[in-house]
Amino acid sequence: MADVLEATTQEAAEVKAPQMTDGFHLVIDALKLNDIDTIFGLVGIPITDLARLAQAEGMRFIGFRHEQHAGNAAAIAGYMTQKPGICLTVSAPGFLNGLTALANATTNCFPMILISGSSEREIVDLQQGDYEEMDQLNAAKPYAKAAYRVLNAEDIGIGVARAIRAAVSGRPGGVYLDLPAKLLSQTMDALEGQHSLVKVVDAAPRQLPSPDSVKRALDVIKNAKRPLILLGKGAAYAQADAQIRELVEKSGIPYLPMSMAKGLLPDTHAQSASAARSFVLQEADCVVLIGARLNWLLAHGKGKTWGAAPKQFVQIDISPTEIDSNVAIAAPVIGDIGSCVSALVAGIGAGFPKPSSEWTGAINERKNKNLEKMAATLAKNPSPMNFHSALRAIRDVLKTRPDINVVNEGANTLDYARSIIDMYEPRKRFDSGTWGIMGIGMGFAIGAAVTSGKQVVAIEGDSAFGFSGMELETICRYDLPVCTIVFNNNGVYRGTDVNPTGGKDVAPTVFVKNARYDKMIEAFGGIGFNATTPEELTHALEEAIKSGKPTLINAVIDETAGTESGRLTNLNPQSAATKK
Ligand code: ADP
Ligand code: TZD
């Protein structure tokens, strides 16, 4: 094994010549054959040479400082492209660091493959204490859509093909592929090796909905008085943008986008009911869910959020077991979103009833009232800056650049940015998603920048930023056009809590006061800005975007401005208990 571990790329190349190949080459060849051109990862035993070889063979290897962020980059690349993003890690601890991202990808239905080197089976299974020993396959299983191990070089092609198909077909998710060190150095005849590779044909086949289910759905919609369409990130993922627009516009039904579905239709679209969200959720009598789950983000489809009006749900999803997960679904339509939405559109002829002007009028009235209220809040200029005045400045700059990718995490920073920053193009907003996870920031930003080649603006709470802040070095190393804006309010949620004992330790939510996050990026050659007013923030963001360079803006926010847990206060046991 020591020989394997110390093998250099040159040695690996020698093993290959003239008619032999090895596990290292077969893995790279299998990925390339399937049009995978980028690996996000972090090297070490036993996969350093795999990364070297990938680069030597023309793939892009983006090296990170922590595996979780490499995994998040891979996951968001998968979401953006419908091709599984690849994350490569070392054994046990590296694998576990990547596993968080794999689990998050599975939870969010993002296709990715976590490829990990692993220790020798003989030693791991007898628990004899190998270097970085761990039963990785079994550790991955509960958190992955599928998990495979390859033991023989001739099976690498099949292993990679299975992983790709599992990641992208049906409901997308995270797949684990376990590659023991010994496999990588196994040799075999080069020609046989080449023949063992598999080019996956039709990795995510279309799944047509049954005509009965389409008819049932159309009947439910037809009979509704106050219909609503709810677009989730599954709808954005499906890349059925034209069909979805046609459904919305042809039916005339008002719609609400979930956070990552913002921009699927521009947020300024006349039928968007975002500014009247609470009203439409309560008042609608028919809700057409398209690639959105009735999980906690939608209050499980019941309770106060959904009001007293009885509702019928139509749900379009590729996963049949999603149906009736929280409430009864009157009309499930199972299939891929493109096919299902097209089938619905085909059934909406000239005689199909449009929503009444009573319904759309009531929504518009509510929208206008709320927008006016919001405009008044946004127009204020408190000193120090608060979330609203800072986000107003960012909104106005981003309005001029609809092509920019937006990454967003934090508590207040996430909640306010989601509603204040309009999106105009699909798949440009990437955030904490289904788990409400902190730490996706720099990984998603790097993944989005590498995948799109375009500018990214990451709007980050100061706590949220801390989870992945070291990846600023990665951003600088690859000279990526990422502008990170840290909403610095001196702590988690806010910076004003005090230790009730009067002791030396600060309160659990408090950070170092007046930290200068902009100095961090300067350490790696990036450009830092410090902004204390909306005008300074506007100027810094404009400069940052103009430069196309790695930049970070330390946006100084009033430390009293935040609310505990942003808009999720009801999930805190303390506040829940007090409410009872
Ligand atoms: P959001 O958080 O935006 O509400 P979710 O992640 O909860 O969205 O829901 C996404 C849903 O989309 C999942 O139930 C998933 O099965 C579904 N989905 C993903 N891709 C497709 C597709 N191509 N066709 C149909 N459904 C899809
Ligand atoms: N750890 C992880 C991985 N995910 C989490 N969601 C949390 C911890 C808990 N948490 C939140 O839900 S939001 C948040 C934490 C730590 C940070 C909020 O502070 P912030 O944002 O500075 O990022 P605001 O805008 O100041 O509220």
Coordinates of C-alpha atoms and ligand atoms in Angstrom, one line a residue, residues 79 82 106-110 168 170-172 204-205 207 230-240 257-261 289-295 297-298 315-320 322 333-340 431 433-434, ligand 1:
Y79 CA -28.4 22.1 -9.3
Q82 CA -28.5 19.0 -14.1
T106 CA -29.9 15.0 -0.8
T107 CA -32.2 17.0 1.4
N108 CA -32.4 19.8 -1.2
C109 CA -32.7 17.4 -4.2
F110 CA -29.4 18.6 -5.7
V168 CA -29.9 12.8 -11.6
G170 CA -36.1 10.7 -10.6
R171 CA -35.8 13.0 -7.6
P172 CA -32.1 14.2 -7.7
A204 CA -32.7 11.5 -16.3
P205 CA -35.4 10.1 -18.6
Q207 CA -41.4 10.8 -17.1
L230 CA -46.6 27.7 -6.0
L231 CA -43.2 27.3 -7.6
G232 CA -40.4 25.5 -5.8
K233 CA -36.8 25.0 -6.5
G234 CA -37.7 21.7 -8.2
A235 CA -39.4 23.8 -10.9
A236 CA -36.3 25.9 -11.2
Y237 CA -34.1 22.8 -11.4
A238 CA -36.2 21.2 -14.1
Q239 CA -35.2 23.9 -16.6
A240 CA -38.8 24.0 -18.0
P257 CA -42.1 31.5 -5.9
M258 CA -40.2 29.7 -3.1
S259 CA -36.9 31.4 -2.4
M260 CA -34.8 29.5 -4.9
A261 CA -37.6 29.6 -7.5
L289 CA -47.6 22.9 -6.2
I290 CA -44.9 22.7 -8.8
G291 CA -41.6 21.2 -7.5
A292 CA -42.2 22.4 -4.0
R293 CA -42.7 20.3 -0.9
L294 CA -45.2 21.0 1.9
N295 CA -42.5 20.9 4.5
L297 CA -41.0 26.1 4.8
L298 CA -44.7 26.0 3.9
Q315 CA -49.1 18.6 -6.7
I316 CA -46.6 18.1 -9.6
D317 CA -43.6 16.1 -8.5
I318 CA -41.4 13.4 -9.8
S319 CA -41.4 11.6 -6.5
P320 CA -44.7 9.7 -5.9
E322 CA -44.0 13.1 -1.8
V333 CA -49.5 14.7 -11.1
I334 CA -46.4 12.5 -11.1
G335 CA -43.7 13.0 -13.7
D336 CA -41.0 15.4 -14.7
I337 CA -42.0 19.0 -14.4
G338 CA -41.5 19.9 -18.1
S339 CA -43.8 17.0 -19.2
C340 CA -46.4 17.6 -16.5
D431 CA -29.5 29.9 -0.3
G433 CA -32.6 25.9 1.5
T434 CA -34.5 23.0 3.0
Ligands
ADP1 P1 -38.7 24.4 -2.2 O1 -37.8 24.3 -1.0 O2 -38.3 25.4 -3.2 O3 -40.1 24.5 -1.8 P2 -38.4 21.6 -2.4 O4 -36.9 21.3 -2.4 O5 -39.1 21.4 -1.1 O6 -38.6 23.0 -3.0 O7 -39.1 20.7 -3.5 C1 -38.5 20.3 -4.7 C2 -39.4 19.2 -5.2 O8 -39.2 19.1 -6.6 C3 -39.0 17.8 -4.7 O9 -40.2 17.2 -4.1 C4 -38.5 17.0 -5.9 O10 -38.9 15.7 -5.9 C5 -39.1 17.8 -7.0 N1 -38.4 17.7 -8.3 C6 -37.1 18.0 -8.5 N2 -36.8 17.9 -9.8 C7 -37.9 17.6 -10.4 C8 -38.3 17.4 -11.8 N3 -37.3 17.5 -12.8 N4 -39.5 17.1 -12.1 C9 -40.5 17.0 -11.1 N5 -40.2 17.2 -9.8 C10 -39.0 17.5 -9.5

